[in-house]
Amino acid sequence: MADPVMRFEGVSKRFGGIQALSRLSFDILPGEILGIIGPNGAGKSVMINVASGLYEADEGRVIQHRRDITKLGTHQRGRAGIARTFQNIRLFRRMTVLENVLVADKRHICHPFGSLLSFGRRGAEVAAALAELDHMRLADKADQLAGTLPYGDARRLEIARALAGNPSVLFLDEPAAGMNERETEDLLADIRACRGRVEAIVVVEHDMALLRVLSDRLVAMNYGQLIAEGAPAAVLANPEVVRAYLGTPDA
Amino acid sequence: MIQDHIMFTGINILLAWSVYVILLSGSVSFANGAFMAIGGYASGVVTTKFGLPLFVGIPIAALGTAAFGMIIGLPALRTRGIYLILVTTGIAFCVKNAIESIPYVGGVRGMRGLVGAEPWHVWVLVAIVGLLLWLLSRTPLQRILDATREDELVARAMGINTVYVKVIAFGSGAALAAIAGGLYAHYMYVINPEHFGILVSVFVVLYVILGGTNNMWGAPLGATVMTLVPESIRGLHEWRPIVFGVVIIVLLLVRPEGLLPFRAPSARVRDARDG
Amino acid sequence: MLAEQILNGLVLGSMYALIALGYTLVFGVLDKLNFAHGDIFMFGGFVAVTVLALGAPLWAGALAAVVVCGVLGLVVELVSFRKFRSHDAQITAALSSLACSIILIDATQKIWGTEPVGLTLATAIRTASVTVAGLRIAYVNIGILALTLVLMILLYLLITRTRMGRNIRAVADSAVAAELLGINVTRVTQQTFFVASGLAGLAGVMLATRTGFVTTELGLTFGIKALAVMAIGGMGDLRGAVVGGLLAGLVEALATQFGLGKFGDMAVWLLMIAVLLVRPAGLFGGVRKETRA
């Protein structure tokens, strides 16, 4: 079996009196779309925050390609190819759509002062950014301020921005929140289209139907713990998972 | 005198830009009056105590102040917003106190005999800084600064080392303020701590607010307006602080983005065709 | 004498504490700093000077200072804080109150000139003292300490036992929740500003009585140190303001005693910077956010 792209190993995280994550362990495999499902408060967003370095794990390890990255800080995780979106969409609102994508360029991010000399590559970079925007059907709004975008466009821009950094893993935090059926369909297609571009995609959601059709594998969480892992159908039929969502497994 | 006006306008433009540079990375600094003081004193020491020419003194002062700014900035810039305002205010007071306590630089009485600065020196620098800022505004670094300012958390998640960026910006602003301070001191012939109270830092920040913080032209506009307009309208000079205060209050209520609200994006679609 | 300096320190500290309480009250309720506060303190002294120059007794001067400064506080609230309710407007409100500060200082200079202005109070009264155990204690100092103690008790009662105090605490906790409970947040904010500014004005009178004169720089020297005090004690924490104020007064007095006058000043600022860097919530504040971005 191939090396996991990322691995959570016994990760625990506590906030005051609340155990947000409890010895959470799972793998993210190459080429897959991994769904993470759980009711509100299950710890899904905390997990993304630990993965992307916003929170430091109290216990356990986070591993990327066999490398222990537990101690790496936020910006180092970003440079290591861990990209994420946010539940409440955090764009650079006063920058244009084009600039939001351009700023993701890792070459410049890693050498901000070297970027001062990059005049020659400018045309090519803008063209590449426009191509990226085109995939998300945003190219015609490139010069618009990101803060003026409608909801669906804003979500797609956040994903485009994350992809523009050529990440290895892309974490999507409740990307379908607030979307109607039509928009959700489009979103699923957009996510599937990303498959070849990154090593793995992790989609966190509490919408079971969505993850059933989208994910290759599913991880179910509750109260900060992993309660089931495997093929979507099997996980969603798992009595403990059902209980977490509905209370009891009977009619 | 006309020469004074030209000189002080240029100095204030440099000071305003020194605040702007730091503002670009998302920090409001009330320490730039202190950086100006350090620059003035450092260059004064180089010229009067070591007998070196001004064009040696200024760069030394700029580098020294930049180093000081970056060392102080490293811990200080972990705070932000109001807390950073407080910390930079504290720095300003400490620097003034420290200068007053050092006999070598004249303590409360200061130093004299600082000569060599002319208005054209200042304006050459204004042109250079202006050019550099204009070039900057079209590079990826501008976007990195914008991102750091807009949403530091997201910028970090994308891989931007925002601490590094903020510290360098802080040091650059300190250097620029130091240069302004050195030129100011060597034009005024004397330098003493009285010139560098907290109000200097406050006024400079307000120049930038007046002009507008969204682009590089607001700062010099605010500085120019507040330096020249009181001079040109008879009687206005005595009322300068009150008028300035009222203007700022009204501005913040009705047009907080300042006199020049526009923002010039660092790249547009049409750039894909050129270059 | 050490004991005398300690007393001095407590007296100084009392005034710092009163001003710091004002900063804290506003910060607690609005999460914002009123940079004009130090100059309202300064103005209080000037009001008293004027009233006394007209022949009125000291208590009348003090009362006038409280009222005038309270009203000034209301003006600042209206102009610099009413419109800027959101948390993001922290800096905007701060800058606007700085502009108020600039106006106030200059206006005061226009009216009274730039030289120190003396308080029309017989020097005999100002320096009258009682000697206890070889220690000379000026009545003025006793008065300041006693009055400060009374004021703090009154403030404590106000905050904990009255409806207004309950409302203030509710708004300080969460303006949104308070509004939902039917509390008029604007009214509460005004009340807070009035109390804070009144206290500052009174502190201004105290200082004027003690030193015998007022100057327009007091806001930027004495008053702003109270800002440092507030940050040290914990932004938004009333106990912190009091403890911090007294501490700062003692540090300053003792520094003078041992010939380190200038450094006493710096010490307060350095301490503030250190606290803000290490424990931004101050000595009495809570813990900060978790994320390490």
PDB file of N, CA, C and O in Angstrom, chain C residues 49-82:
ATOM      1  N   VAL C  49      -8.803  75.844  38.644  1.00  0.00           N
ATOM      2  CA  VAL C  49      -8.030  77.086  38.718  1.00  0.00           C
ATOM      3  C   VAL C  49      -8.923  78.294  38.433  1.00  0.00           C
ATOM      4  O   VAL C  49      -8.884  79.303  39.142  1.00  0.00           O
ATOM      5  N   THR C  50      -9.727  78.191  37.396  1.00  0.00           N
ATOM      6  CA  THR C  50     -10.608  79.295  37.023  1.00  0.00           C
ATOM      7  C   THR C  50     -11.626  79.581  38.119  1.00  0.00           C
ATOM      8  O   THR C  50     -11.859  80.716  38.503  1.00  0.00           O
ATOM      9  N   VAL C  51     -12.264  78.524  38.604  1.00  0.00           N
ATOM     10  CA  VAL C  51     -13.304  78.702  39.619  1.00  0.00           C
ATOM     11  C   VAL C  51     -12.730  79.327  40.886  1.00  0.00           C
ATOM     12  O   VAL C  51     -13.318  80.232  41.476  1.00  0.00           O
ATOM     13  N   LEU C  52     -11.548  78.827  41.263  1.00  0.00           N
ATOM     14  CA  LEU C  52     -10.935  79.380  42.469  1.00  0.00           C
ATOM     15  C   LEU C  52     -10.501  80.819  42.270  1.00  0.00           C
ATOM     16  O   LEU C  52     -10.543  81.647  43.185  1.00  0.00           O
ATOM     17  N   ALA C  53     -10.070  81.137  41.053  1.00  0.00           N
ATOM     18  CA  ALA C  53      -9.640  82.509  40.765  1.00  0.00           C
ATOM     19  C   ALA C  53     -10.803  83.476  40.897  1.00  0.00           C
ATOM     20  O   ALA C  53     -10.610  84.674  41.125  1.00  0.00           O
ATOM     21  N   LEU C  54     -12.022  82.953  40.757  1.00  0.00           N
ATOM     22  CA  LEU C  54     -13.208  83.811  40.913  1.00  0.00           C
ATOM     23  C   LEU C  54     -13.589  83.957  42.377  1.00  0.00           C
ATOM     24  O   LEU C  54     -14.574  84.602  42.710  1.00  0.00           O
ATOM     25  N   GLY C  55     -12.830  83.301  43.240  1.00  0.00           N
ATOM     26  CA  GLY C  55     -13.070  83.479  44.658  1.00  0.00           C
ATOM     27  C   GLY C  55     -13.830  82.342  45.313  1.00  0.00           C
ATOM     28  O   GLY C  55     -14.085  82.358  46.509  1.00  0.00           O
ATOM     29  N   ALA C  56     -14.199  81.346  44.524  1.00  0.00           N
ATOM     30  CA  ALA C  56     -14.976  80.257  45.119  1.00  0.00           C
ATOM     31  C   ALA C  56     -14.056  79.328  45.930  1.00  0.00           C
ATOM     32  O   ALA C  56     -12.853  79.308  45.716  1.00  0.00           O
ATOM     33  N   PRO C  57     -14.641  78.589  46.831  1.00  0.00           N
ATOM     34  CA  PRO C  57     -13.835  77.659  47.645  1.00  0.00           C
ATOM     35  C   PRO C  57     -13.415  76.433  46.860  1.00  0.00           C
ATOM     36  O   PRO C  57     -13.917  76.167  45.761  1.00  0.00           O
ATOM     37  N   LEU C  58     -12.523  75.646  47.424  1.00  0.00           N
ATOM     38  CA  LEU C  58     -11.940  74.507  46.724  1.00  0.00           C
ATOM     39  C   LEU C  58     -12.994  73.482  46.325  1.00  0.00           C
ATOM     40  O   LEU C  58     -12.978  72.958  45.211  1.00  0.00           O
ATOM     41  N   TRP C  59     -13.944  73.226  47.230  1.00  0.00           N
ATOM     42  CA  TRP C  59     -14.909  72.177  46.915  1.00  0.00           C
ATOM     43  C   TRP C  59     -15.754  72.557  45.699  1.00  0.00           C
ATOM     44  O   TRP C  59     -16.168  71.713  44.925  1.00  0.00           O
ATOM     45  N   ALA C  60     -15.981  73.856  45.535  1.00  0.00           N
ATOM     46  CA  ALA C  60     -16.740  74.309  44.365  1.00  0.00           C
ATOM     47  C   ALA C  60     -15.937  74.068  43.097  1.00  0.00           C
ATOM     48  O   ALA C  60     -16.474  73.656  42.062  1.00  0.00           O
ATOM     49  N   GLY C  61     -14.633  74.329  43.203  1.00  0.00           N
ATOM     50  CA  GLY C  61     -13.769  74.073  42.058  1.00  0.00           C
ATOM     51  C   GLY C  61     -13.792  72.595  41.682  1.00  0.00           C
ATOM     52  O   GLY C  61     -13.845  72.240  40.498  1.00  0.00           O
ATOM     53  N   ALA C  62     -13.745  71.764  42.710  1.00  0.00           N
ATOM     54  CA  ALA C  62     -13.752  70.330  42.447  1.00  0.00           C
ATOM     55  C   ALA C  62     -15.055  69.912  41.781  1.00  0.00           C
ATOM     56  O   ALA C  62     -15.064  69.154  40.805  1.00  0.00           O
ATOM     57  N   LEU C  63     -16.149  70.403  42.323  1.00  0.00           N
ATOM     58  CA  LEU C  63     -17.455  70.058  41.755  1.00  0.00           C
ATOM     59  C   LEU C  63     -17.556  70.515  40.301  1.00  0.00           C
ATOM     60  O   LEU C  63     -18.004  69.763  39.432  1.00  0.00           O
ATOM     61  N   ALA C  64     -17.120  71.752  40.074  1.00  0.00           N
ATOM     62  CA  ALA C  64     -17.165  72.273  38.700  1.00  0.00           C
ATOM     63  C   ALA C  64     -16.339  71.387  37.774  1.00  0.00           C
ATOM     64  O   ALA C  64     -16.748  71.076  36.649  1.00  0.00           O
ATOM     65  N   ALA C  65     -15.162  70.975  38.271  1.00  0.00           N
ATOM     66  CA  ALA C  65     -14.290  70.144  37.434  1.00  0.00           C
ATOM     67  C   ALA C  65     -14.984  68.835  37.071  1.00  0.00           C
ATOM     68  O   ALA C  65     -14.938  68.386  35.918  1.00  0.00           O
ATOM     69  N   VAL C  66     -15.625  68.229  38.056  1.00  0.00           N
ATOM     70  CA  VAL C  66     -16.306  66.958  37.791  1.00  0.00           C
ATOM     71  C   VAL C  66     -17.368  67.132  36.718  1.00  0.00           C
ATOM     72  O   VAL C  66     -17.447  66.369  35.739  1.00  0.00           O
ATOM     73  N   VAL C  67     -18.168  68.170  36.876  1.00  0.00           N
ATOM     74  CA  VAL C  67     -19.266  68.378  35.925  1.00  0.00           C
ATOM     75  C   VAL C  67     -18.743  68.708  34.534  1.00  0.00           C
ATOM     76  O   VAL C  67     -19.140  68.095  33.533  1.00  0.00           O
ATOM     77  N   VAL C  68     -17.838  69.691  34.472  1.00  0.00           N
ATOM     78  CA  VAL C  68     -17.326  70.106  33.160  1.00  0.00           C
ATOM     79  C   VAL C  68     -16.630  68.946  32.457  1.00  0.00           C
ATOM     80  O   VAL C  68     -16.845  68.689  31.272  1.00  0.00           O
ATOM     81  N   CYS C  69     -15.790  68.231  33.202  1.00  0.00           N
ATOM     82  CA  CYS C  69     -15.081  67.116  32.581  1.00  0.00           C
ATOM     83  C   CYS C  69     -16.035  66.001  32.193  1.00  0.00           C
ATOM     84  O   CYS C  69     -15.860  65.348  31.165  1.00  0.00           O
ATOM     85  N   GLY C  70     -17.039  65.791  33.012  1.00  0.00           N
ATOM     86  CA  GLY C  70     -18.035  64.793  32.651  1.00  0.00           C
ATOM     87  C   GLY C  70     -18.684  65.133  31.320  1.00  0.00           C
ATOM     88  O   GLY C  70     -18.845  64.270  30.444  1.00  0.00           O
ATOM     89  N   VAL C  71     -19.032  66.406  31.174  1.00  0.00           N
ATOM     90  CA  VAL C  71     -19.656  66.838  29.919  1.00  0.00           C
ATOM     91  C   VAL C  71     -18.680  66.689  28.752  1.00  0.00           C
ATOM     92  O   VAL C  71     -19.033  66.232  27.663  1.00  0.00           O
ATOM     93  N   LEU C  72     -17.429  67.080  28.987  1.00  0.00           N
ATOM     94  CA  LEU C  72     -16.398  66.894  27.954  1.00  0.00           C
ATOM     95  C   LEU C  72     -16.350  65.440  27.515  1.00  0.00           C
ATOM     96  O   LEU C  72     -16.236  65.124  26.326  1.00  0.00           O
ATOM     97  N   GLY C  73     -16.414  64.557  28.503  1.00  0.00           N
ATOM     98  CA  GLY C  73     -16.395  63.135  28.193  1.00  0.00           C
ATOM     99  C   GLY C  73     -17.566  62.758  27.296  1.00  0.00           C
ATOM    100  O   GLY C  73     -17.417  61.978  26.351  1.00  0.00           O
ATOM    101  N   LEU C  74     -18.722  63.355  27.573  1.00  0.00           N
ATOM    102  CA  LEU C  74     -19.882  63.052  26.741  1.00  0.00           C
ATOM    103  C   LEU C  74     -19.667  63.533  25.305  1.00  0.00           C
ATOM    104  O   LEU C  74     -20.047  62.865  24.342  1.00  0.00           O
ATOM    105  N   VAL C  75     -19.042  64.685  25.180  1.00  0.00           N
ATOM    106  CA  VAL C  75     -18.761  65.207  23.836  1.00  0.00           C
ATOM    107  C   VAL C  75     -17.826  64.262  23.084  1.00  0.00           C
ATOM    108  O   VAL C  75     -18.054  63.921  21.927  1.00  0.00           O
ATOM    109  N   VAL C  76     -16.776  63.830  23.760  1.00  0.00           N
ATOM    110  CA  VAL C  76     -15.823  62.917  23.118  1.00  0.00           C
ATOM    111  C   VAL C  76     -16.521  61.627  22.713  1.00  0.00           C
ATOM    112  O   VAL C  76     -16.295  61.089  21.625  1.00  0.00           O
ATOM    113  N   GLU C  77     -17.398  61.142  23.580  1.00  0.00           N
ATOM    114  CA  GLU C  77     -18.117  59.903  23.254  1.00  0.00           C
ATOM    115  C   GLU C  77     -18.942  60.088  21.993  1.00  0.00           C
ATOM    116  O   GLU C  77     -18.938  59.251  21.086  1.00  0.00           O
ATOM    117  N   LEU C  78     -19.624  61.218  21.924  1.00  0.00           N
ATOM    118  CA  LEU C  78     -20.490  61.465  20.776  1.00  0.00           C
ATOM    119  C   LEU C  78     -19.697  61.549  19.484  1.00  0.00           C
ATOM    120  O   LEU C  78     -20.065  60.979  18.462  1.00  0.00           O
ATOM    121  N   VAL C  79     -18.589  62.247  19.553  1.00  0.00           N
ATOM    122  CA  VAL C  79     -17.834  62.582  18.352  1.00  0.00           C
ATOM    123  C   VAL C  79     -16.898  61.456  17.909  1.00  0.00           C
ATOM    124  O   VAL C  79     -16.739  61.205  16.721  1.00  0.00           O
ATOM    125  N   SER C  80     -16.298  60.798  18.877  1.00  0.00           N
ATOM    126  CA  SER C  80     -15.263  59.827  18.521  1.00  0.00           C
ATOM    127  C   SER C  80     -15.634  58.376  18.712  1.00  0.00           C
ATOM    128  O   SER C  80     -14.906  57.498  18.277  1.00  0.00           O
ATOM    129  N   PHE C  81     -16.720  58.113  19.401  1.00  0.00           N
ATOM    130  CA  PHE C  81     -17.002  56.719  19.680  1.00  0.00           C
ATOM    131  C   PHE C  81     -18.398  56.265  19.264  1.00  0.00           C
ATOM    132  O   PHE C  81     -18.616  55.090  19.016  1.00  0.00           O
ATOM    133  N   ARG C  82     -19.347  57.220  19.168  1.00  0.00           N
ATOM    134  CA  ARG C  82     -20.720  56.809  18.915  1.00  0.00           C
ATOM    135  C   ARG C  82     -20.844  56.056  17.603  1.00  0.00           C
ATOM    136  O   ARG C  82     -21.541  55.053  17.503  1.00  0.00           O
TER     137      ARG C  82
END
